[in-house]
One Martini backbone bead per residue (centre of mass of N, CA, C, O) as a GRO file, in nm:
protein
  316
    1MET     BB    1  -6.982 -18.729  -3.145
    2ALA     BB    2  -6.654 -18.807  -3.264
    3ALA     BB    3  -6.342 -18.838  -3.247
    4PRO     BB    4  -6.080 -18.957  -3.429
    5LEU     BB    5  -6.026 -19.177  -3.179
    6GLY     BB    6  -6.340 -19.242  -3.075
    7VAL     BB    7  -6.398 -19.020  -2.877
    8PRO     BB    8  -6.626 -18.861  -2.730
    9LEU     BB    9  -6.679 -18.526  -2.709
   10ASP     BB   10  -6.836 -18.518  -2.432
   11LEU     BB   11  -6.575 -18.639  -2.295
   12LEU     BB   12  -6.326 -18.478  -2.406
   13LEU     BB   13  -6.505 -18.186  -2.340
   14HIS     BB   14  -6.527 -18.206  -2.058
   15PRO     BB   15  -6.471 -18.020  -1.786
   16ALA     BB   16  -6.283 -18.229  -1.650
   17ALA     BB   17  -6.092 -18.271  -1.890
   18LEU     BB   18  -6.016 -17.970  -1.918
   19ALA     BB   19  -5.894 -17.940  -1.638
   20VAL     BB   20  -5.657 -18.129  -1.684
   21LEU     BB   21  -5.545 -17.975  -1.922
   22GLY     BB   22  -5.503 -17.710  -1.765
   23LEU     BB   23  -5.286 -17.812  -1.571
   24VAL     BB   24  -5.079 -17.872  -1.790
   25VAL     BB   25  -5.075 -17.592  -1.922
   26GLY     BB   26  -4.999 -17.440  -1.662
   27SER     BB   27  -4.717 -17.561  -1.640
   28PHE     BB   28  -4.621 -17.437  -1.908
   29LEU     BB   29  -4.675 -17.138  -1.836
   30ASN     BB   30  -4.456 -17.114  -1.621
   31VAL     BB   31  -4.230 -17.131  -1.828
   32VAL     BB   32  -4.307 -16.892  -2.004
   33VAL     BB   33  -4.304 -16.671  -1.783
   34HIS     BB   34  -3.998 -16.713  -1.716
   35ARG     BB   35  -3.849 -16.732  -2.016
   36LEU     BB   36  -3.944 -16.522  -2.223
   37PRO     BB   37  -3.816 -16.263  -2.103
   38LEU     BB   38  -3.523 -16.371  -2.122
   39ILE     BB   39  -3.517 -16.416  -2.425
   40LEU     BB   40  -3.579 -16.121  -2.500
   41GLU     BB   41  -3.336 -15.990  -2.354
   42ARG     BB   42  -3.125 -16.125  -2.525
   43GLN     BB   43  -3.217 -16.002  -2.791
   44TRP     BB   44  -3.179 -15.705  -2.705
   45TRP     BB   45  -2.873 -15.726  -2.655
   46GLY     BB   46  -2.811 -15.803  -2.944
   47ASP     BB   47  -2.913 -15.537  -3.062
   48VAL     BB   48  -2.716 -15.357  -2.913
   49ALA     BB   49  -2.458 -15.473  -3.034
   50HIS     BB   50  -2.532 -15.414  -3.328
   51GLN     BB   51  -2.561 -15.105  -3.295
   52LEU     BB   52  -2.273 -15.042  -3.184
   53ALA     BB   53  -2.140 -15.167  -3.464
   54ASP     BB   54  -2.290 -14.936  -3.633
   55VAL     BB   55  -2.134 -14.690  -3.798
   56GLU     BB   56  -2.342 -14.571  -3.998
   57SER     BB   57  -2.551 -14.500  -3.787
   58TRP     BB   58  -2.376 -14.306  -3.625
   59ARG     BB   59  -2.334 -14.104  -3.856
   60ARG     BB   60  -2.631 -14.030  -3.903
   61VAL     BB   61  -2.695 -13.934  -3.605
   62PHE     BB   62  -2.401 -13.776  -3.504
   63ALA     BB   63  -2.266 -13.678  -3.818
   64GLY     BB   64  -2.459 -13.626  -4.069
   65GLY     BB   65  -2.317 -13.857  -4.265
   66ARG     BB   66  -2.018 -13.848  -4.247
   67ALA     BB   67  -1.760 -14.039  -4.379
   68ASP     BB   68  -1.515 -13.921  -4.183
   69ALA     BB   69  -1.643 -14.019  -3.940
   70LYS     BB   70  -1.561 -14.135  -3.609
   71ALA     BB   71  -1.618 -14.367  -3.398
   72PRO     BB   72  -1.601 -14.456  -3.097
   73GLY     BB   73  -1.415 -14.710  -2.965
   74GLY     BB   74  -1.612 -14.798  -2.731
   75LEU     BB   75  -1.834 -14.926  -2.905
   76ALA     BB   76  -1.684 -15.177  -3.009
   77GLN     BB   77  -1.615 -15.286  -2.728
   78ALA     BB   78  -1.904 -15.313  -2.626
   79ALA     BB   79  -2.005 -15.502  -2.847
   80ALA     BB   80  -1.801 -15.731  -2.786
   81ALA     BB   81  -1.880 -15.774  -2.490
   82VAL     BB   82  -2.176 -15.848  -2.532
   83SER     BB   83  -2.137 -16.080  -2.733
   84GLY     BB   84  -1.957 -16.252  -2.550
   85ALA     BB   85  -2.157 -16.283  -2.315
   86LEU     BB   86  -2.381 -16.424  -2.478
   87GLU     BB   87  -2.206 -16.677  -2.567
   88THR     BB   88  -2.177 -16.788  -2.258
   89LEU     BB   89  -2.455 -16.861  -2.253
   90PRO     BB   90  -2.689 -17.070  -2.208
   91LYS     BB   91  -2.921 -17.226  -2.350
   92LEU     BB   92  -3.260 -17.085  -2.427
   93GLY     BB   93  -3.587 -17.221  -2.395
   94ILE     BB   94  -3.898 -17.347  -2.364
   95ALA     BB   95  -3.815 -17.667  -2.382
   96ALA     BB   96  -3.511 -17.576  -2.322
   97PRO     BB   97  -3.416 -17.678  -2.058
   98ARG     BB   98  -3.451 -17.818  -1.783
   99SER     BB   99  -3.587 -17.785  -1.496
  100ARG     BB  100  -3.463 -17.577  -1.220
  101CYS     BB  101  -3.323 -17.484  -0.942
  102PRO     BB  102  -3.211 -17.163  -0.870
  103ALA     BB  103  -3.037 -17.234  -0.610
  104CYS     BB  104  -2.900 -17.551  -0.692
  105GLY     BB  105  -2.979 -17.704  -0.983
  106HIS     BB  106  -3.199 -17.898  -0.954
  107ALA     BB  107  -3.348 -18.140  -1.126
  108ILE     BB  108  -3.664 -18.185  -1.230
  109ALA     BB  109  -3.867 -18.425  -1.182
  110TRP     BB  110  -4.147 -18.558  -1.306
  111HIS     BB  111  -4.292 -18.603  -1.020
  112GLU     BB  112  -4.238 -18.290  -0.942
  113ASN     BB  113  -4.411 -18.182  -1.216
  114VAL     BB  114  -4.682 -18.233  -1.123
  115PRO     BB  115  -4.961 -18.091  -1.115
  116LEU     BB  116  -4.985 -17.980  -0.785
  117LEU     BB  117  -4.881 -18.251  -0.661
  118GLY     BB  118  -4.582 -18.185  -0.657
  119TRP     BB  119  -4.597 -17.944  -0.461
  120LEU     BB  120  -4.741 -18.089  -0.231
  121ARG     BB  121  -4.533 -18.316  -0.188
  122LEU     BB  122  -4.296 -18.092  -0.132
  123LYS     BB  123  -4.413 -17.850   0.034
  124GLY     BB  124  -4.281 -17.607  -0.132
  125ARG     BB  125  -3.994 -17.766  -0.179
  126CYS     BB  126  -3.689 -17.846  -0.247
  127SER     BB  127  -3.531 -18.161  -0.264
  128GLY     BB  128  -3.227 -18.052  -0.257
  129CYS     BB  129  -3.239 -17.762  -0.051
  130GLY     BB  130  -3.532 -17.638   0.059
  131SER     BB  131  -3.637 -17.433  -0.112
  132ARG     BB  132  -3.867 -17.226  -0.202
  133ILE     BB  133  -4.173 -17.261  -0.378
  134SER     BB  134  -4.374 -17.093  -0.543
  135ALA     BB  135  -4.725 -17.056  -0.526
  136ARG     BB  136  -4.776 -16.974  -0.827
  137TYR     BB  137  -4.758 -17.238  -0.972
  138PRO     BB  138  -5.024 -17.374  -0.866
  139LEU     BB  139  -5.207 -17.131  -0.930
  140VAL     BB  140  -5.180 -17.138  -1.237
  141GLU     BB  141  -5.280 -17.425  -1.270
  142ALA     BB  142  -5.556 -17.390  -1.132
  143LEU     BB  143  -5.662 -17.157  -1.303
  144THR     BB  144  -5.648 -17.302  -1.576
  145GLY     BB  145  -5.833 -17.535  -1.499
  146LEU     BB  146  -6.084 -17.361  -1.430
  147LEU     BB  147  -6.110 -17.221  -1.705
  148PHE     BB  148  -6.147 -17.474  -1.876
  149ALA     BB  149  -6.401 -17.573  -1.730
  150ALA     BB  150  -6.571 -17.316  -1.783
  151ILE     BB  151  -6.561 -17.342  -2.090
  152GLY     BB  152  -6.698 -17.618  -2.106
  153TRP     BB  153  -6.963 -17.512  -1.978
  154ARG     BB  154  -7.018 -17.268  -2.174
  155TYR     BB  155  -6.970 -17.433  -2.475
  156GLY     BB  156  -6.931 -17.717  -2.462
  157ALA     BB  157  -6.896 -18.002  -2.686
  158GLN     BB  158  -6.692 -17.805  -2.863
  159PRO     BB  159  -6.420 -17.724  -3.048
  160VAL     BB  160  -6.424 -17.415  -2.969
  161ALA     BB  161  -6.329 -17.454  -2.676
  162LEU     BB  162  -6.026 -17.483  -2.744
  163LEU     BB  163  -5.992 -17.198  -2.846
  164TRP     BB  164  -6.065 -17.058  -2.572
  165CYS     BB  165  -5.840 -17.194  -2.413
  166ALA     BB  166  -5.609 -17.056  -2.564
  167VAL     BB  167  -5.688 -16.772  -2.484
  168ALA     BB  168  -5.671 -16.807  -2.177
  169ALA     BB  169  -5.374 -16.893  -2.163
  170THR     BB  170  -5.259 -16.633  -2.287
  171LEU     BB  171  -5.372 -16.439  -2.068
  172VAL     BB  172  -5.225 -16.558  -1.829
  173ALA     BB  173  -4.939 -16.510  -1.933
  174LEU     BB  174  -4.960 -16.204  -1.974
  175ALA     BB  175  -5.031 -16.124  -1.687
  176ALA     BB  176  -4.775 -16.237  -1.548
  177ILE     BB  177  -4.560 -16.089  -1.714
  178ASP     BB  178  -4.658 -15.798  -1.659
  179TRP     BB  179  -4.634 -15.809  -1.352
  180ASP     BB  180  -4.321 -15.867  -1.352
  181THR     BB  181  -4.222 -15.656  -1.621
  182THR     BB  182  -4.413 -15.462  -1.795
  183VAL     BB  183  -4.457 -15.681  -2.033
  184LEU     BB  184  -4.604 -15.731  -2.367
  185PRO     BB  185  -4.553 -15.962  -2.582
  186ASP     BB  186  -4.563 -15.999  -2.921
  187ALA     BB  187  -4.547 -16.318  -2.914
  188LEU     BB  188  -4.861 -16.300  -2.800
  189THR     BB  189  -5.042 -16.061  -2.899
  190LEU     BB  190  -5.033 -16.100  -3.211
  191PRO     BB  191  -5.138 -16.392  -3.236
  192LEU     BB  192  -5.404 -16.326  -3.090
  193LEU     BB  193  -5.507 -16.125  -3.296
  194TRP     BB  194  -5.490 -16.297  -3.561
  195ALA     BB  195  -5.658 -16.535  -3.456
  196GLY     BB  196  -5.920 -16.373  -3.420
  197LEU     BB  197  -5.955 -16.294  -3.718
  198LEU     BB  198  -5.946 -16.581  -3.834
  199ALA     BB  199  -6.183 -16.701  -3.676
  200ALA     BB  200  -6.389 -16.505  -3.797
  201ALA     BB  201  -6.338 -16.572  -4.102
  202LEU     BB  202  -6.425 -16.889  -4.039
  203GLY     BB  203  -6.685 -16.878  -3.833
  204TRP     BB  204  -6.615 -16.941  -3.509
  205THR     BB  205  -6.734 -16.671  -3.379
  206LEU     BB  206  -6.758 -16.379  -3.521
  207PRO     BB  207  -6.802 -16.140  -3.711
  208LEU     BB  208  -6.564 -15.989  -3.893
  209ALA     BB  209  -6.647 -15.695  -3.849
  210ASP     BB  210  -6.641 -15.706  -3.539
  211ALA     BB  211  -6.341 -15.782  -3.519
  212LEU     BB  212  -6.219 -15.540  -3.668
  213TRP     BB  213  -6.349 -15.319  -3.491
  214GLY     BB  214  -6.236 -15.428  -3.226
  215ALA     BB  215  -5.938 -15.392  -3.291
  216ALA     BB  216  -5.948 -15.090  -3.353
  217ALA     BB  217  -6.083 -14.991  -3.089
  218GLY     BB  218  -5.875 -15.104  -2.893
  219TYR     BB  219  -5.628 -14.952  -2.993
  220LEU     BB  220  -5.734 -14.649  -3.021
  221SER     BB  221  -5.830 -14.596  -2.734
  222LEU     BB  222  -5.546 -14.621  -2.592
  223TRP     BB  223  -5.393 -14.434  -2.777
  224ALA     BB  224  -5.552 -14.180  -2.698
  225VAL     BB  225  -5.495 -14.188  -2.396
  226TYR     BB  226  -5.190 -14.174  -2.414
  227TRP     BB  227  -5.174 -13.891  -2.561
  228LEU     BB  228  -5.336 -13.725  -2.363
  229PHE     BB  229  -5.153 -13.779  -2.118
  230LYS     BB  230  -4.887 -13.681  -2.244
  231LEU     BB  231  -4.981 -13.387  -2.311
  232ALA     BB  232  -5.064 -13.318  -2.009
  233THR     BB  233  -4.779 -13.446  -1.853
  234GLY     BB  234  -4.524 -13.583  -2.018
  235LYS     BB  235  -4.620 -13.880  -1.978
  236GLU     BB  236  -4.632 -14.232  -1.954
  237GLY     BB  237  -4.914 -14.448  -1.881
  238MET     BB  238  -4.842 -14.658  -2.115
  239GLY     BB  239  -4.815 -14.924  -2.331
  240TYR     BB  240  -4.834 -15.080  -2.641
  241GLY     BB  241  -4.926 -15.356  -2.534
  242ASP     BB  242  -5.211 -15.264  -2.447
  243PHE     BB  243  -5.320 -15.210  -2.727
  244LYS     BB  244  -5.281 -15.502  -2.838
  245LEU     BB  245  -5.452 -15.649  -2.630
  246LEU     BB  246  -5.721 -15.500  -2.686
  247ALA     BB  247  -5.730 -15.576  -2.982
  248ALA     BB  248  -5.748 -15.881  -2.933
  249LEU     BB  249  -6.010 -15.873  -2.771
  250GLY     BB  250  -6.176 -15.745  -3.000
  251ALA     BB  251  -6.138 -15.984  -3.202
  252TRP     BB  252  -6.294 -16.192  -3.005
  253LEU     BB  253  -6.548 -15.992  -2.875
  254GLY     BB  254  -6.576 -15.713  -2.988
  255TRP     BB  255  -6.659 -15.379  -2.991
  256SER     BB  256  -6.887 -15.382  -2.757
  257MET     BB  257  -6.654 -15.481  -2.528
  258ILE     BB  258  -6.454 -15.249  -2.474
  259VAL     BB  259  -6.588 -15.081  -2.252
  260PRO     BB  260  -6.629 -15.303  -2.036
  261ILE     BB  261  -6.331 -15.376  -2.013
  262LEU     BB  262  -6.228 -15.097  -1.927
  263LEU     BB  263  -6.401 -15.066  -1.676
  264MET     BB  264  -6.311 -15.316  -1.521
  265ALA     BB  265  -6.004 -15.265  -1.531
  266SER     BB  266  -6.007 -14.984  -1.392
  267VAL     BB  267  -6.143 -15.056  -1.126
  268ILE     BB  268  -5.958 -15.286  -1.035
  269GLY     BB  269  -5.691 -15.131  -1.064
  270ALA     BB  270  -5.759 -14.909  -0.858
  271VAL     BB  271  -5.801 -15.090  -0.613
  272VAL     BB  272  -5.522 -15.224  -0.617
  273GLY     BB  273  -5.353 -14.965  -0.609
  274ILE     BB  274  -5.460 -14.859  -0.338
  275ALA     BB  275  -5.386 -15.105  -0.170
  276MET     BB  276  -5.078 -15.091  -0.231
  277LYS     BB  277  -5.036 -14.808  -0.120
  278MET     BB  278  -5.136 -14.865   0.173
  279SER     BB  279  -4.915 -15.118   0.193
  280ALA     BB  280  -4.640 -15.042   0.053
  281SER     BB  281  -4.627 -15.232  -0.247
  282LEU     BB  282  -4.521 -15.052  -0.445
  283ARG     BB  283  -4.328 -15.009  -0.691
  284GLU     BB  284  -4.102 -14.864  -0.849
  285GLY     BB  285  -4.272 -14.563  -0.955
  286ARG     BB  286  -4.572 -14.608  -0.885
  287TYR     BB  287  -4.699 -14.880  -1.037
  288VAL     BB  288  -4.949 -15.053  -1.241
  289PRO     BB  289  -5.021 -15.287  -1.442
  290PHE     BB  290  -5.279 -15.326  -1.696
  291GLY     BB  291  -5.287 -15.610  -1.829
  292PRO     BB  292  -5.416 -15.797  -1.607
  293PHE     BB  293  -5.697 -15.643  -1.620
  294LEU     BB  294  -5.759 -15.690  -1.914
  295ALA     BB  295  -5.747 -15.997  -1.903
  296GLY     BB  296  -5.961 -16.036  -1.682
  297ALA     BB  297  -6.194 -15.893  -1.830
  298GLY     BB  298  -6.188 -16.079  -2.077
  299LEU     BB  299  -6.262 -16.338  -1.922
  300VAL     BB  300  -6.534 -16.245  -1.817
  301VAL     BB  301  -6.666 -16.194  -2.093
  302MET     BB  302  -6.620 -16.477  -2.211
  303LEU     BB  303  -6.790 -16.631  -1.983
  304ALA     BB  304  -7.056 -16.455  -1.979
  305GLY     BB  305  -7.115 -16.282  -2.219
  306ALA     BB  306  -7.250 -16.031  -2.399
  307ASP     BB  307  -7.541 -16.025  -2.288
  308ALA     BB  308  -7.470 -16.007  -1.988
  309VAL     BB  309  -7.301 -15.748  -2.005
  310ARG     BB  310  -7.525 -15.568  -2.112
  311GLY     BB  311  -7.702 -15.609  -1.861
  312TRP     BB  312  -7.513 -15.477  -1.658
  313ILE     BB  313  -7.506 -15.197  -1.787
  314GLY     BB  314  -7.814 -15.149  -1.774
  315TRP     BB  315  -7.830 -15.174  -1.464
  316VAL     BB  316  -7.616 -14.941  -1.405
   0.00000   0.00000   0.00000
C-alpha cells in the first residue's frame, strides 16, 4: 500500500522514519512545554482583571446583591493595573515569536534548532552569551523519537500508528508541564479525551463501550480517591487535571487498564517521592505531581499491549 504521495507506507511508517518525525515533534513539544503554561497564566490574569472590575459580581458575593452597595475603589484600580500590565507584554503564542535565549535574547538560528544535533553542536551553550541550555531539550527530543520508533515497531506500517504517536507526544508534553508547574492544562487533557472517544467511535482503536467505560472509570476512580483523602485529612491530595488525564487514558486504552495504570503510577511515584525526600530535593510543600507517572504508566500500557499487561498482573 502506498501513501497519497506515492511513498510506500512500509517506508513512510518505518520505525526509523517515525523516529526522525519524533525528533522534530519533540523539538516542537519543548516549545509547547515552555510557552503553554505562560499563555495560560496570562489568560488567568486577564480573568482576574475582569473579575475585579465586575461590580455586580462583588455585590452578589459580598453585599447580598444590594444595588446601593459600592465596591471598594481599590478593586477598579487593581483591575486597571493588571489590564495595563498585560497590554504591555509582547505577544506570545505557540508558533510565534521565534525562540530566543532567555539570558541574552539571542534569536535561535534554524541550524541551532535542529533536533539533538543543534544542542550537541553548541555543546549545550547559547552561541550568543554562552549560557547553559538545559539538557532537557535534547532529552525530550530523544524520548519522543524513541517513543515514535517504538510505536512504529509495535503497530507496524499502519496509519493508526500516527494516531498513537500523537497520543504519545501529548503525554510527553503533559508530563513535562505537570512536573514543572503541577498543572495539567485542559487545552491538552480534554482534546486527548475526546480524541480517544472519537477514535473508538470510528473503529480505529477499541470498542466504543470500552472507551466510554474507560473514560468514566478513569475520572471517577481518582475523583473518589480525592474526596476520600480530603474528608479524612481536610487537604487536597491531587488536582482535577489528574482525573481528566486518567479519563483520557481510559478512553484510549479501555476500562480494564485503569487499575494497572494506577498501580504502576503509584509505585513509581512513591519510589521517586521517597528518593527525592531522601535527597532533600522535594519542592516547597513536599509534594510530587502525579501526572508524569500517570502519563508514563499509560505509555507503558500502550506499548506493551493490554494482553501483556494482564499477563503481568496474573503473574504478580
